Short mmCIF file of C-alpha atoms in Angstrom, two decimals:
data_model
loop_
_atom_site.label_atom_id
_atom_site.label_comp_id
_atom_site.label_asym_id
_atom_site.label_seq_id
_atom_site.Cartn_x
_atom_site.Cartn_y
_atom_site.Cartn_z
CA MET A 1 -36.82 22.39 20.59
CA SER A 2 -35.19 19.69 18.51
CA GLN A 3 -34.93 19.38 14.80
CA SER A 4 -34.17 16.32 12.82
CA ILE A 5 -31.58 16.41 10.10
CA ASN A 6 -32.05 14.25 7.07
CA PHE A 7 -29.11 13.23 4.96
CA ASP A 8 -29.60 11.94 1.47
CA PRO A 9 -27.87 8.61 0.97
CA ILE A 10 -24.69 8.73 -1.04
CA ARG A 11 -25.24 7.52 -4.54
CA LEU A 12 -22.25 6.24 -6.42
CA PRO A 13 -21.88 6.98 -10.12
CA PRO A 14 -22.87 3.98 -12.27
CA GLU A 15 -19.27 2.95 -13.05
CA ALA A 16 -18.37 2.93 -9.34
CA GLU A 17 -21.52 0.97 -8.46
CA GLU A 18 -20.70 -1.60 -11.18
CA LEU A 19 -17.19 -1.90 -9.81
CA ARG A 20 -18.51 -2.40 -6.27
CA LEU A 21 -20.71 -5.27 -7.45
CA GLU A 22 -17.78 -6.79 -9.36
CA VAL A 23 -15.55 -6.62 -6.25
CA ARG A 24 -18.30 -8.10 -4.06
CA GLU A 25 -18.72 -11.00 -6.48
CA PHE A 26 -14.94 -11.57 -6.56
CA LEU A 27 -14.77 -11.58 -2.75
CA ALA A 28 -17.76 -13.92 -2.45
CA ASP A 29 -16.01 -16.35 -4.83
CA GLU A 30 -12.74 -16.07 -2.89
CA ILE A 31 -14.54 -16.77 0.39
CA ALA A 32 -16.50 -19.68 -1.12
CA ASN A 33 -13.22 -21.16 -2.42
CA GLY A 34 -11.66 -20.92 1.04
CA SER A 35 -9.15 -18.22 0.12
CA PHE A 36 -9.80 -16.40 3.40
CA ASN A 37 -12.24 -16.21 6.28
CA PRO A 38 -13.95 -12.80 6.60
CA SER A 39 -14.54 -13.32 10.32
CA SER A 40 -10.82 -13.85 10.94
CA SER A 41 -8.63 -10.93 11.96
CA ILE A 42 -6.73 -9.36 9.08
CA LEU A 43 -3.70 -9.41 11.38
CA LYS A 44 -3.80 -13.21 11.28
CA SER A 45 -4.65 -13.78 7.63
CA GLY A 46 -3.66 -10.53 5.97
CA PHE A 47 -0.52 -11.47 4.00
CA ASP A 48 -1.33 -13.63 0.98
CA ARG A 49 0.79 -13.21 -2.16
CA GLU A 50 -1.49 -15.41 -4.26
CA PHE A 51 -4.55 -13.36 -3.32
CA SER A 52 -2.65 -10.19 -4.26
CA LYS A 53 -1.77 -11.70 -7.65
CA ARG A 54 -5.45 -12.44 -8.29
CA VAL A 55 -6.33 -8.86 -7.31
CA GLY A 56 -3.58 -7.60 -9.62
CA LYS A 57 -5.02 -9.59 -12.54
CA ARG A 58 -8.28 -7.69 -12.01
CA GLY A 59 -6.44 -4.36 -12.31
CA TRP A 60 -7.28 -3.33 -8.74
CA ILE A 61 -3.75 -2.54 -7.52
CA GLY A 62 -2.34 0.83 -8.53
CA MET A 63 -5.59 1.42 -10.36
CA THR A 64 -5.19 5.25 -10.42
CA TRP A 65 -1.65 5.06 -11.82
CA PRO A 66 -0.69 5.69 -15.46
CA LYS A 67 -1.13 2.74 -17.83
CA LYS A 68 2.54 2.85 -18.82
CA TYR A 69 3.36 1.65 -15.28
CA GLY A 70 0.65 -1.03 -15.14
CA GLY A 71 -2.10 1.19 -13.75
CA GLN A 72 -5.63 1.61 -15.07
CA GLU A 73 -5.95 5.43 -14.83
CA ARG A 74 -9.17 5.01 -12.90
CA SER A 75 -10.60 7.49 -10.42
CA PHE A 76 -9.73 7.74 -6.74
CA LEU A 77 -13.40 7.12 -5.98
CA GLU A 78 -13.16 3.77 -7.76
CA ARG A 79 -9.99 2.97 -5.81
CA TYR A 80 -11.81 3.77 -2.56
CA VAL A 81 -14.72 1.54 -3.58
CA VAL A 82 -12.31 -1.40 -4.01
CA THR A 83 -10.48 -0.61 -0.76
CA GLU A 84 -13.69 -0.32 1.27
CA GLU A 85 -15.10 -3.57 -0.11
CA PHE A 86 -11.87 -5.40 0.73
CA ARG A 87 -11.81 -3.92 4.21
CA SER A 88 -15.47 -4.78 4.84
CA GLN A 89 -14.64 -8.47 4.32
CA ASN A 90 -11.22 -8.51 6.05
CA ALA A 91 -9.65 -9.55 2.76
CA PRO A 92 -5.94 -10.45 2.97
CA VAL A 93 -4.58 -7.28 1.34
CA THR A 94 -1.48 -6.77 3.49
CA CYS A 95 0.91 -8.03 0.80
CA HIS A 96 0.01 -5.29 -1.69
CA PHE A 97 -1.68 -2.60 0.40
CA THR A 98 1.45 -0.70 1.52
CA ALA A 99 2.79 -0.65 -2.04
CA ASP A 100 -0.59 0.42 -3.44
CA ARG A 101 -1.30 3.24 -1.02
CA GLN A 102 2.17 4.50 0.00
CA SER A 103 5.28 3.11 -1.67
CA GLY A 104 3.94 3.14 -5.21
CA PRO A 105 2.85 6.79 -5.08
CA VAL A 106 6.27 7.73 -3.63
CA LEU A 107 7.97 5.95 -6.53
CA LEU A 108 5.61 7.60 -9.03
CA LYS A 109 6.62 11.01 -7.74
CA TYR A 110 10.33 10.61 -6.99
CA ALA A 111 11.85 7.52 -8.63
CA GLN A 112 14.00 7.49 -11.73
CA GLU A 113 12.17 6.32 -14.84
CA HIS A 114 13.95 2.96 -15.09
CA ILE A 115 12.94 2.17 -11.50
CA LYS A 116 9.31 3.12 -12.21
CA LEU A 117 9.27 0.89 -15.29
CA ASP A 118 10.78 -2.00 -13.34
CA ILE A 119 8.94 -1.92 -10.02
CA LEU A 120 5.52 -0.29 -10.56
CA PRO A 121 4.21 -2.93 -13.02
CA ARG A 122 5.25 -5.64 -10.54
CA ILE A 123 3.29 -3.86 -7.82
CA THR A 124 0.17 -3.63 -9.99
CA ALA A 125 0.50 -7.33 -10.82
CA GLY A 126 0.58 -8.20 -7.11
CA ASP A 127 4.13 -9.55 -7.50
CA CYS A 128 5.97 -7.01 -5.35
CA CYS A 129 5.46 -6.20 -1.68
CA PHE A 130 6.79 -3.28 0.37
CA CYS A 131 7.32 -2.34 3.98
CA ILE A 132 8.14 1.07 5.44
CA GLY A 133 11.20 1.59 7.65
CA LEU A 134 10.93 4.70 9.80
CA SER A 135 11.10 3.92 13.54
CA GLU A 136 14.40 3.27 15.31
CA PRO A 137 15.37 2.01 18.79
CA ASN A 138 16.40 5.42 20.14
CA SER A 139 13.91 7.58 18.29
CA GLY A 140 10.59 5.72 18.21
CA SER A 141 8.23 7.78 16.13
CA ASP A 142 10.35 10.97 16.42
CA LEU A 143 11.58 10.97 12.84
CA PHE A 144 13.79 14.00 13.46
CA ALA A 145 15.83 11.83 15.85
CA ALA A 146 16.39 9.05 13.30
CA SER A 147 20.08 8.17 13.04
CA THR A 148 20.35 5.38 10.47
CA LYS A 149 22.85 6.58 7.88
CA ALA A 150 23.08 6.13 4.13
CA SER A 151 26.66 6.73 2.92
CA PRO A 152 27.36 7.00 -0.81
CA THR A 153 29.34 4.12 -2.33
CA ALA A 154 30.10 3.07 -5.87
CA GLY A 155 26.73 2.15 -7.35
CA GLY A 156 24.51 3.09 -4.41
CA TYR A 157 24.50 3.63 -0.66
CA LEU A 158 25.73 1.73 2.37
CA ILE A 159 23.08 1.65 5.12
CA ASN A 160 24.22 1.60 8.76
CA GLY A 161 21.66 1.54 11.54
CA THR A 162 18.59 -0.25 12.82
CA LYS A 163 14.91 -0.01 12.00
CA LEU A 164 12.20 -1.62 14.11
CA TRP A 165 8.42 -1.96 14.30
CA THR A 166 8.54 -2.48 10.55
CA SER A 167 5.40 -4.45 9.77
CA ASN A 168 5.94 -7.29 7.27
CA ALA A 169 9.66 -6.55 6.82
CA HIS A 170 10.31 -10.30 6.92
CA GLN A 171 8.01 -10.81 3.92
CA ALA A 172 8.57 -7.65 1.87
CA ASP A 173 10.57 -7.47 -1.36
CA TYR A 174 11.52 -3.82 -0.79
CA MET A 175 11.46 -1.19 1.92
CA ILE A 176 10.88 2.54 1.62
CA GLY A 177 13.05 3.86 4.42
CA LEU A 178 14.17 7.04 6.13
CA PHE A 179 17.96 7.34 6.20
CA ARG A 180 20.28 10.26 6.92
CA THR A 181 22.60 11.31 4.11
CA SER A 182 23.96 14.26 6.12
CA PRO A 183 24.33 15.03 9.83
CA PRO A 184 21.21 16.17 11.69
CA THR A 185 20.69 19.89 12.12
CA LYS A 186 19.85 21.53 15.43
CA ARG A 187 16.19 21.77 16.34
CA LYS A 188 14.72 25.22 16.35
CA PRO A 189 12.98 26.17 19.60
#
């Protein structure tokens, strides 16, 4: 005996639905103006600083962040609406996407206030791009085996080591990286 299961369609709250329509209109205009081709791979057309600046002017980067850092204090649902609409059209979001989804939240949680006030508004404006440096030649994705060192110096740290497979490192303004400030400990069995 088989039974059918019916799922009610997801209905977005009115403010999220309005935002979705606004993003769709923006993307349609961008496509019509030749900004990007939605049938092209995002890997080929994904890094576009000017597109990110236009997205930033709309308030769609760092949109859940506090206003004092350039955010809009909007909901995560609204952020997901924007992200899904961009992804559905293969929009060139690579320039700002790492900063929006990973680096910015790390800075919000751990950075000193003067760094937050300097960098976060530039991220939300689409003026600042990040990459993430984790993998190394002898450790791959085993982060415990990472060996790149950060040694304290006057005014900062001296980095010694190599990172690889760091997408968009050649275009990024900053990198969030994993560096050892003390010797590794023994692994527990």
